[in-house]
Short mmCIF file of C-alpha atoms in Angstrom, two decimals:
data_model
loop_
_atom_site.label_atom_id
_atom_site.label_comp_id
_atom_site.label_asym_id
_atom_site.label_seq_id
_atom_site.Cartn_x
_atom_site.Cartn_y
_atom_site.Cartn_z
CA MET A 1 -20.41 -72.89 -83.41
CA ALA A 2 -17.68 -72.16 -85.88
CA THR A 3 -14.41 -71.48 -84.21
CA GLY A 4 -11.22 -69.67 -85.04
CA GLY A 5 -9.04 -71.33 -87.58
CA ALA A 6 -11.12 -74.45 -87.81
CA ASP A 7 -10.91 -75.91 -91.25
CA PRO A 8 -14.41 -76.71 -92.45
CA THR A 9 -13.12 -79.90 -94.01
CA GLY A 10 -11.55 -80.99 -90.74
CA SER A 11 -12.58 -84.43 -89.69
CA GLY A 12 -11.49 -84.32 -86.08
CA GLN A 13 -14.28 -83.82 -83.57
CA GLN A 14 -13.34 -83.78 -79.94
CA ALA A 15 -15.76 -85.06 -77.37
CA SER A 16 -14.63 -82.59 -74.71
CA THR A 17 -15.61 -79.54 -76.76
CA PRO A 18 -18.62 -80.44 -78.84
CA GLY A 19 -19.06 -78.35 -81.92
CA LEU A 20 -15.41 -77.49 -82.21
CA ARG A 21 -13.96 -78.80 -85.41
CA TYR A 22 -10.25 -79.20 -85.69
CA PRO A 23 -8.32 -78.93 -88.94
CA SER A 24 -7.22 -82.24 -90.38
CA ASN A 25 -3.70 -81.77 -89.03
CA LYS A 26 -5.17 -81.25 -85.54
CA LYS A 27 -3.49 -77.87 -85.27
CA THR A 28 -5.60 -74.85 -84.43
CA ILE A 29 -4.33 -71.33 -85.04
CA TYR A 30 -3.35 -71.28 -81.38
CA ASP A 31 -0.81 -74.05 -81.96
CA ARG A 32 1.03 -72.15 -84.65
CA ASN A 33 4.06 -70.02 -84.10
CA LEU A 34 3.47 -66.30 -84.58
CA ASN A 35 6.98 -65.71 -85.85
CA ARG A 36 6.92 -68.50 -88.40
CA SER A 37 6.46 -66.04 -91.28
CA LYS A 38 8.71 -63.37 -89.80
CA ASN A 39 11.32 -63.53 -92.51
CA ALA A 40 9.20 -65.16 -95.17
CA GLU A 41 8.68 -63.18 -98.35
CA LEU A 42 5.89 -63.42 -100.84
CA SER A 43 6.72 -63.53 -104.51
CA ARG A 44 5.98 -60.31 -106.33
CA ALA A 45 4.13 -62.14 -109.08
CA ALA A 46 1.78 -63.77 -106.59
CA PHE A 47 1.13 -60.44 -104.93
CA ALA A 48 0.52 -58.67 -108.23
CA TYR A 49 -1.91 -61.36 -109.31
CA LEU A 50 -3.86 -61.17 -106.05
CA PHE A 51 -3.85 -57.40 -106.02
CA VAL A 52 -5.27 -57.23 -109.53
CA GLU A 53 -8.09 -59.49 -108.41
CA MET A 54 -8.68 -57.28 -105.37
CA ILE A 55 -8.93 -54.22 -107.56
CA SER A 56 -11.33 -55.79 -110.01
CA TYR A 57 -13.40 -57.01 -107.05
CA ALA A 58 -13.52 -53.48 -105.68
CA GLN A 59 -14.35 -52.15 -109.12
CA ARG A 60 -17.65 -54.02 -109.37
CA ASN A 61 -20.64 -51.66 -109.53
CA VAL A 62 -18.48 -48.80 -108.42
CA ARG A 63 -19.75 -45.31 -109.13
CA ASP A 64 -16.60 -43.26 -109.45
CA ILE A 65 -12.90 -43.25 -108.68
CA ALA A 66 -13.41 -41.90 -105.17
CA ALA A 67 -15.70 -44.81 -104.33
CA LEU A 68 -13.20 -47.28 -105.77
CA GLU A 69 -10.40 -45.81 -103.68
CA LYS A 70 -12.63 -45.96 -100.63
CA ARG A 71 -13.23 -49.67 -101.20
CA LEU A 72 -9.50 -50.32 -101.58
CA ASN A 73 -8.97 -48.36 -98.39
CA GLU A 74 -11.52 -50.52 -96.58
CA GLN A 75 -9.73 -53.66 -97.75
CA GLY A 76 -6.51 -52.43 -96.18
CA TYR A 77 -7.97 -51.11 -92.93
CA PRO A 78 -8.36 -54.42 -91.02
CA LEU A 79 -4.85 -55.37 -92.09
CA GLY A 80 -3.54 -52.28 -90.34
CA LEU A 81 -5.34 -53.16 -87.11
CA ARG A 82 -3.73 -56.60 -87.15
CA LEU A 83 -0.26 -55.59 -88.28
CA LEU A 84 -0.04 -53.02 -85.50
CA ASP A 85 -0.21 -55.63 -82.77
CA LEU A 86 1.71 -58.28 -84.67
CA LEU A 87 4.68 -56.06 -85.45
CA LEU A 88 4.71 -54.54 -81.96
CA SER A 89 4.95 -58.03 -80.52
CA ARG A 90 7.84 -58.78 -82.85
CA SER A 91 9.84 -55.75 -81.78
CA SER A 92 13.47 -56.25 -80.86
CA ASN A 93 12.65 -56.86 -77.23
CA PRO A 94 9.39 -58.76 -77.07
CA LEU A 95 9.35 -58.79 -73.29
CA ALA A 96 9.26 -55.01 -73.09
CA SER A 97 6.01 -54.89 -75.10
CA ILE A 98 6.18 -51.24 -75.98
CA ARG A 99 3.39 -49.37 -77.76
CA PRO A 100 3.51 -45.89 -79.30
CA THR A 101 1.82 -43.14 -77.32
CA ARG A 102 2.81 -40.03 -79.26
CA ILE A 103 2.12 -39.06 -82.85
CA HIS A 104 5.76 -38.71 -83.71
CA THR A 105 6.67 -42.21 -82.50
CA LEU A 106 3.68 -43.70 -84.26
CA ILE A 107 4.46 -42.05 -87.59
CA GLN A 108 8.09 -43.07 -87.35
CA TRP A 109 6.97 -46.59 -86.61
CA VAL A 110 4.78 -46.57 -89.71
CA ALA A 111 7.56 -45.22 -91.91
CA GLN A 112 10.17 -47.61 -90.58
CA THR A 113 8.80 -50.82 -89.08
CA LEU A 114 5.58 -51.13 -91.03
CA TRP A 115 7.13 -50.16 -94.36
CA ARG A 116 10.01 -52.56 -93.83
CA HIS A 117 7.61 -55.36 -93.09
CA LEU A 118 5.40 -54.67 -96.10
CA PHE A 119 7.91 -53.60 -98.71
CA GLY A 120 11.32 -54.52 -97.36
CA ARG A 121 12.54 -50.92 -97.12
CA PRO A 122 11.66 -47.80 -95.13
CA ALA A 123 9.46 -45.05 -96.57
CA ASP A 124 11.33 -42.38 -98.53
CA ALA A 125 10.31 -39.25 -96.66
CA LEU A 126 8.16 -38.08 -93.83
CA GLU A 127 6.98 -34.50 -93.41
CA ARG A 128 4.62 -32.52 -91.29
CA SER A 129 2.42 -30.16 -93.24
CA ALA A 130 3.48 -26.55 -92.84
CA THR A 131 -0.04 -25.22 -93.25
CA ASP A 132 -2.06 -27.75 -91.30
CA ALA A 133 -0.68 -29.12 -88.04
CA THR A 134 -2.98 -32.14 -88.17
CA GLN A 135 -1.51 -33.37 -91.45
CA TYR A 136 1.49 -35.56 -92.01
CA MET A 137 2.86 -36.58 -95.37
CA LEU A 138 4.52 -39.89 -95.97
CA TYR A 139 6.29 -40.28 -99.31
CA ASP A 140 6.98 -43.42 -101.23
CA ASN A 141 8.94 -42.85 -104.44
CA ASP A 142 8.05 -46.14 -105.99
CA PRO A 143 5.14 -47.85 -104.23
CA MET A 144 5.24 -51.57 -104.83
CA VAL A 145 1.48 -51.80 -105.26
CA SER A 146 1.51 -49.48 -108.28
CA THR A 147 4.45 -51.12 -110.03
CA TYR A 148 2.41 -53.24 -112.43
CA ILE A 149 -0.53 -50.92 -112.80
CA SER A 150 -1.04 -48.72 -115.82
CA LEU A 151 -4.04 -46.48 -115.58
CA PRO A 152 -6.40 -45.99 -118.51
CA ARG A 153 -6.82 -42.40 -119.60
CA GLU A 154 -10.27 -41.96 -118.05
CA MET A 155 -9.05 -43.13 -114.63
CA ARG A 156 -5.95 -41.04 -114.29
CA GLY A 157 -6.99 -39.80 -110.90
CA LEU A 158 -6.90 -43.28 -109.42
CA ASN A 159 -4.07 -44.32 -107.17
CA CYS A 160 -4.16 -47.96 -106.13
CA ALA A 161 -1.93 -47.20 -103.16
CA ALA A 162 -5.27 -46.33 -101.53
CA PHE A 163 -4.99 -49.91 -100.28
CA VAL A 164 -1.76 -49.07 -98.46
CA ALA A 165 -3.37 -45.88 -97.19
CA GLY A 166 -6.07 -48.07 -95.67
CA ILE A 167 -3.42 -50.10 -93.85
CA VAL A 168 -1.88 -46.92 -92.46
CA GLU A 169 -5.31 -45.67 -91.41
CA GLY A 170 -5.96 -48.95 -89.60
CA VAL A 171 -2.67 -48.65 -87.74
CA CYS A 172 -3.34 -45.06 -86.65
CA ASP A 173 -6.94 -45.68 -85.62
CA GLY A 174 -6.03 -48.87 -83.83
CA ALA A 175 -3.27 -47.21 -81.83
CA GLY A 176 -5.76 -44.64 -80.56
CA PHE A 177 -4.82 -41.83 -82.93
CA ALA A 178 -8.10 -41.31 -84.73
CA THR A 179 -7.74 -40.00 -88.27
CA GLU A 180 -10.07 -38.11 -90.55
CA GLY A 181 -8.72 -40.46 -93.16
CA VAL A 182 -5.54 -41.44 -94.90
CA THR A 183 -5.43 -40.89 -98.64
CA ALA A 184 -2.93 -41.68 -101.35
CA HIS A 185 -2.18 -39.16 -104.08
CA SER A 186 0.15 -39.30 -107.03
CA VAL A 187 2.68 -36.52 -106.97
CA GLY A 188 3.60 -37.05 -110.61
CA ASP A 189 0.83 -34.82 -111.97
CA GLN A 190 1.75 -31.87 -109.82
CA GLY A 191 5.38 -32.48 -110.57
CA SER A 192 4.77 -32.29 -114.30
CA GLN A 193 3.04 -28.93 -114.00
CA GLU A 194 5.75 -27.52 -111.80
CA GLY A 195 8.33 -29.29 -113.88
CA ASP A 196 7.05 -27.69 -117.08
CA ALA A 197 7.17 -24.30 -115.46
CA ALA A 198 10.67 -24.80 -114.16
CA GLY A 199 11.77 -26.72 -117.20
CA ALA A 200 12.85 -29.67 -115.11
CA ALA A 201 11.02 -32.40 -116.96
CA PRO A 202 13.53 -35.25 -116.35
CA LYS A 203 12.87 -35.03 -112.63
CA LYS A 204 9.36 -36.29 -113.13
CA GLU A 205 10.60 -39.25 -115.15
CA MET A 206 12.66 -40.49 -112.26
CA TRP A 207 9.75 -41.52 -110.04
CA PRO A 208 6.64 -41.67 -112.18
CA ASP A 209 4.68 -43.46 -109.47
CA LYS A 210 5.76 -41.27 -106.58
CA THR A 211 2.94 -41.25 -104.07
CA VAL A 212 2.20 -39.18 -101.02
CA PHE A 213 0.13 -40.59 -98.18
CA LEU A 214 -1.75 -37.79 -96.51
CA ILE A 215 -2.45 -38.64 -92.89
CA LYS A 216 -4.91 -36.24 -91.33
CA PHE A 217 -5.41 -36.70 -87.60
CA LYS A 218 -8.52 -35.56 -85.83
CA GLN A 219 -8.31 -32.32 -83.90
CA GLU A 220 -8.80 -34.06 -80.55
CA VAL A 221 -5.67 -36.13 -81.09
CA LEU A 222 -3.66 -32.92 -81.42
CA GLU A 223 -5.32 -31.49 -78.34
CA ARG A 224 -4.50 -34.60 -76.35
CA GLU A 225 -0.92 -34.40 -77.53
CA GLU A 226 -0.67 -30.82 -76.26
CA ILE A 227 -2.14 -31.66 -72.87
CA LEU A 228 0.19 -34.63 -72.54
CA ALA A 229 3.21 -32.53 -73.45
CA LYS A 230 2.39 -30.06 -70.68
CA GLY A 231 1.42 -32.83 -68.30
CA ALA A 232 2.00 -32.67 -64.61
CA GLY A 233 5.72 -32.15 -65.03
CA MET B 1 -7.61 -65.91 -54.00
CA SER B 2 -10.17 -65.39 -56.74
CA TYR B 3 -9.65 -63.77 -60.09
CA THR B 4 -11.75 -62.47 -62.94
CA PHE B 5 -10.10 -61.78 -66.25
CA THR B 6 -11.85 -59.67 -68.87
CA ILE B 7 -10.90 -58.45 -72.33
CA LEU B 8 -12.50 -55.15 -73.29
CA SER B 9 -12.58 -53.80 -76.82
CA PRO B 10 -11.48 -50.20 -77.57
CA THR B 11 -15.18 -49.28 -77.42
CA ASP B 12 -15.56 -50.86 -73.95
CA THR B 13 -17.42 -53.98 -75.05
CA PRO B 14 -16.46 -57.07 -73.06
CA LEU B 15 -15.09 -59.61 -75.54
CA PHE B 16 -14.12 -62.38 -73.18
CA THR B 17 -14.51 -63.11 -69.47
CA HIS B 18 -13.05 -65.87 -67.40
CA SER B 19 -13.20 -66.38 -63.62
CA PHE B 20 -10.81 -68.63 -61.81
CA GLY B 21 -9.16 -69.19 -58.46
CA THR B 22 -5.54 -69.47 -57.57
CA SER B 23 -3.70 -72.67 -58.29
CA ARG B 24 -0.74 -71.69 -56.16
CA SER B 25 -0.07 -73.02 -52.69
CA GLY B 26 -2.62 -75.78 -52.86
CA GLY B 27 -5.37 -73.72 -54.43
CA ASP B 28 -7.94 -75.65 -56.43
CA GLY B 29 -8.43 -73.07 -59.17
CA ILE B 30 -12.05 -72.41 -58.27
CA PRO B 31 -13.14 -68.78 -57.82
CA ARG B 32 -14.76 -67.99 -54.48
CA PHE B 33 -16.64 -64.79 -55.04
CA THR B 34 -19.75 -64.24 -52.98
CA SER B 35 -22.83 -63.63 -55.08
CA SER B 36 -22.88 -59.93 -54.23
CA GLU B 37 -19.22 -59.59 -55.24
CA ARG B 38 -19.92 -61.43 -58.45
CA ALA B 39 -22.65 -58.96 -59.29
CA LEU B 40 -20.35 -56.02 -58.64
CA ILE B 41 -17.45 -57.21 -60.77
CA PRO B 42 -18.59 -55.78 -64.13
CA PHE B 43 -19.12 -52.38 -62.50
CA ILE B 44 -15.73 -52.43 -60.81
CA LEU B 45 -13.99 -53.36 -64.05
CA HIS B 46 -15.75 -50.71 -66.08
CA SER B 47 -15.03 -48.02 -63.55
CA ALA B 48 -11.35 -49.01 -63.72
CA LEU B 49 -11.38 -48.09 -67.41
CA ASP B 50 -11.37 -44.41 -66.44
CA ILE B 51 -8.07 -44.95 -64.65
CA VAL B 52 -6.71 -46.85 -67.65
CA GLU B 53 -7.48 -43.90 -69.88
CA ASP B 54 -5.72 -41.61 -67.43
CA VAL B 55 -2.49 -43.58 -67.34
CA GLN B 56 -2.30 -45.24 -70.74
CA TRP B 57 -0.54 -42.35 -72.47
CA GLY B 58 2.32 -42.31 -70.02
CA PRO B 59 3.93 -39.34 -68.29
CA SER B 60 4.61 -36.08 -70.10
CA THR B 61 8.31 -36.86 -70.11
CA SER B 62 7.66 -40.07 -72.02
CA ALA B 63 9.85 -40.68 -75.02
CA GLY B 64 6.82 -41.48 -77.10
CA SER B 65 6.17 -45.04 -76.16
CA ALA B 66 4.90 -46.81 -73.09
CA PRO B 67 4.82 -50.40 -71.90
CA MET B 68 1.70 -52.44 -72.47
CA TYR B 69 1.71 -53.65 -68.89
CA LEU B 70 0.23 -50.91 -66.73
CA LYS B 71 0.56 -52.92 -63.51
CA HIS B 72 -1.83 -52.39 -60.64
CA ILE B 73 -4.10 -49.47 -61.45
CA ASP B 74 -7.18 -49.50 -59.28
CA LYS B 75 -8.66 -50.79 -56.06
CA TYR B 76 -12.26 -51.04 -55.02
CA GLN B 77 -12.96 -52.38 -51.54
CA ASN B 78 -10.97 -55.61 -51.49
CA ASN B 79 -10.64 -55.95 -55.23
CA PHE B 80 -7.38 -55.10 -56.97
CA ILE B 81 -7.23 -54.45 -60.68
CA SER B 82 -4.25 -54.88 -62.99
CA CYS B 83 -4.22 -53.90 -66.62
CA TRP B 84 -2.46 -54.75 -69.86
CA ILE B 85 -3.23 -52.65 -72.90
CA THR B 86 -2.42 -53.95 -76.36
CA GLY B 87 -1.13 -51.87 -79.25
CA GLY B 88 -4.64 -51.85 -80.67
CA ASN B 89 -6.07 -50.37 -77.46
CA VAL B 90 -7.72 -53.57 -76.31
CA ARG B 91 -7.70 -53.69 -72.53
CA PHE B 92 -6.99 -56.84 -70.52
CA LEU B 93 -8.20 -56.38 -66.96
CA LEU B 94 -7.47 -58.78 -64.14
CA LEU B 95 -9.45 -58.38 -60.95
CA THR B 96 -7.90 -60.00 -57.90
CA ARG B 97 -9.84 -60.70 -54.75
CA PRO B 98 -7.45 -62.02 -52.11
CA ARG B 99 -8.80 -64.08 -49.28
CA ASP B 100 -9.78 -62.15 -46.18
CA GLU B 101 -6.86 -63.61 -44.23
CA ALA B 102 -4.44 -62.35 -46.86
CA LEU B 103 -5.75 -58.86 -46.29
CA GLY B 104 -5.54 -59.15 -42.54
CA LEU B 105 -9.30 -59.00 -42.20
CA GLY B 106 -10.40 -62.41 -41.04
CA PRO B 107 -9.29 -64.36 -38.00
CA SER B 108 -5.89 -65.44 -39.18
CA SER B 109 -4.78 -68.67 -37.66
CA SER B 110 -1.10 -69.40 -37.60
CA GLY B 111 -1.31 -72.14 -40.21
CA GLN B 112 -3.11 -70.05 -42.80
CA LYS B 113 -1.25 -67.53 -44.81
CA GLY B 114 -2.45 -65.45 -47.66
CA SER B 115 -1.71 -67.13 -50.92
CA LEU B 116 0.36 -64.75 -52.90
CA ALA B 117 0.05 -64.57 -56.63
CA GLY B 118 3.10 -66.32 -57.88
CA GLY B 119 4.35 -66.36 -54.34
CA ARG B 120 7.64 -68.12 -53.78
CA ALA B 121 8.06 -70.21 -50.69
CA GLY B 122 10.55 -67.75 -49.29
CA LEU B 123 8.21 -64.84 -49.58
CA GLN B 124 5.45 -66.65 -47.82
CA SER B 125 7.55 -67.89 -44.98
CA SER B 126 7.26 -64.70 -42.99
CA SER B 127 4.00 -65.23 -41.18
CA GLY B 128 1.37 -62.56 -41.43
CA MET B 129 2.56 -61.56 -44.92
CA LEU B 130 -0.25 -59.51 -46.37
CA TYR B 131 -1.29 -59.36 -49.98
CA SER B 132 0.07 -56.37 -51.80
CA PRO B 133 -0.68 -55.66 -55.47
CA THR B 134 2.60 -53.80 -55.89
CA ASN B 135 4.69 -56.65 -54.54
CA ALA B 136 7.40 -57.49 -57.10
CA ALA B 137 6.50 -61.17 -57.19
CA THR B 138 2.82 -60.40 -57.69
CA GLU B 139 3.53 -57.95 -60.49
CA GLU B 140 5.80 -60.41 -62.21
CA ALA B 141 3.26 -63.23 -62.00
CA VAL B 142 0.48 -61.07 -63.40
CA LYS B 143 2.80 -59.85 -66.15
CA ASN B 144 3.66 -63.40 -67.17
CA PHE B 145 -0.01 -64.26 -67.22
CA PHE B 146 -0.83 -61.25 -69.40
CA GLN B 147 2.03 -62.04 -71.75
CA ASP B 148 0.74 -65.54 -72.37
CA VAL B 149 -2.76 -64.25 -72.95
CA TYR B 150 -1.44 -61.54 -75.28
CA GLU B 151 0.19 -64.15 -77.45
CA SER B 152 -3.08 -66.07 -77.70
CA TRP B 153 -4.92 -62.82 -78.37
CA LEU B 154 -2.55 -62.05 -81.25
CA LYS B 155 -3.30 -65.42 -82.75
CA THR B 156 -7.01 -64.71 -82.38
CA ILE B 157 -6.86 -61.41 -84.22
CA MET B 158 -4.68 -62.91 -86.94
CA ASN B 159 -7.67 -65.06 -87.82
CA PRO B 160 -9.05 -63.52 -91.02
CA PHE B 161 -12.58 -64.45 -89.96
CA PHE B 162 -12.30 -62.51 -86.72
CA ASN B 163 -13.63 -58.99 -87.09
CA VAL B 164 -10.97 -56.98 -85.30
CA GLY B 165 -12.13 -53.71 -83.86
CA LYS B 166 -15.77 -54.43 -84.51
CA GLY B 167 -16.59 -55.96 -81.15
CA ASP B 168 -16.32 -59.58 -82.18
CA VAL B 169 -16.59 -61.76 -79.07
CA VAL B 170 -13.97 -64.47 -78.60
CA LYS B 171 -15.88 -67.74 -78.63
CA SER B 172 -13.07 -70.18 -79.20
CA PRO B 173 -12.85 -72.85 -76.48
CA VAL B 174 -9.19 -73.23 -77.38
CA PHE B 175 -8.60 -69.60 -76.41
CA ARG B 176 -10.38 -70.19 -73.10
CA ALA B 177 -8.25 -73.25 -72.48
CA ARG B 178 -5.12 -71.19 -73.18
CA VAL B 179 -6.18 -68.52 -70.70
CA ALA B 180 -6.97 -71.16 -68.09
CA ALA B 181 -3.57 -72.78 -68.65
CA ALA B 182 -1.78 -69.43 -68.23
CA ALA B 183 -3.79 -68.80 -65.07
CA LYS B 184 -2.89 -72.17 -63.68
CA LYS B 185 0.76 -71.66 -64.48
CA TYR B 186 1.29 -68.21 -63.01
CA LEU B 187 -1.53 -67.22 -60.65
#
C-alpha cells in the first residue's frame, strides 16, 4: 500500500502501520507546514526550463495545435483544483475560511489572488462579454509563460498560455462553477489587423504576447446565479 | 456520544470514513452505535447532502462569499449532522449521536449528564442539560475539529500522486491518525 508522500527510497518501516513507508527524514507530508513556501519564489530560468519540457512532452504524437493546447490545458487543470483550496486557506484571515459563491467574487479572486500567487502581480483587465453573458475575458498583457517562447511560422495559432487557462478552468470547476472550457488566445493577431486599418501599428508592438483568457461558464451556472440573486429575500 | 466523520467528493463518493466516540468527560473514544444505527448512517449522511446543496451558496444578500463551516444542517431521528465544505466542494460531514440521557430520552440518573461536545465544566454543571447542536460550545468544538481535518486534507490534496477531483480514496494511515487526534482533542 503506497501512501501519500512516502519516499520510495525511505528506509523507515514502522511496526504499528505495516506497509507504510516513511521518507528517510521520517517526515510525511502531514508533518510539513503548508505555509512554508508562501513567500518562496521559483527562479524564472528553472520555470522556463521545466515548461519547455512540459511542452515538448505534450507535443509528442500530437495531431494538431488544438490537441496540443488541450494537453497543456489538462496539465494545468489539477493545479487549479489544488491552488483553489491552498490559496483560500492562506487568505488574510485563515480562521474565517471563506469560499467564493458568486461568479463575480470567483473571477475577482482569480484575477487578484491566483494571479498574484502565480505571477507576482494581478491580471491586467477583466471584462464580461457584451454579446454572451456566460463569457468572461481575463487579459494578461505579458503572460510569463510565453515570455521565452517564439512560435515557428507553421504554429502561429498556438498559445502556450493554454496551460494557465487549464489552471483557471480547474479553479472554476473546483469551486462549483462548471465551465464549457477556458481557452487562451493571442490578441496580437487581431490587433495587427485592426491596427493596420487604424494605422496604429506601434500599439501592437507594446504587448506582442498579450493574451486573453476566455472563460465560458455553463448555462446552468448563470441560471443558478439568477435564482440566488432573487432568493428568498 | 458517538460520531461518524465522512469526507464526500464533489460527485458524492465517500473518500474517507472514521467512527469514534467522545473523549470528553471520561469518554473512552469508542463509538456506541447499535447495529441498526450503523447500517443507517450512510443513508442519513447522503440524504443530508441535499440540505448542503441548499445552503452552500449562502443567502441572496451574500456578498459573494460564504464560510466553509455550515454548522448544524440536518437531523434525522437522534442523529445530528454538521458540515464543512471546502473551496473545492468536498464535503466533510460529521454525524453526532448523543447518548439517550443527553437527549432526555433514557432514565436519567442524577449522576449522569449528557456529555457535551467540547463541553466546559461550567456548562455541564447545570443538571439536566440537554444536548443541542446549536449550542455555542458544541459549534465551536466541531469547528475546531473540522479546521484541523481541513489542514490535513489540504496536505493530502497537495500530494502530486493524489488524483484530486477524480474520486481518489484517502488511504493514508497518517491521515486517519490526524483525524483521530483532532477528534480526541475537540470532541
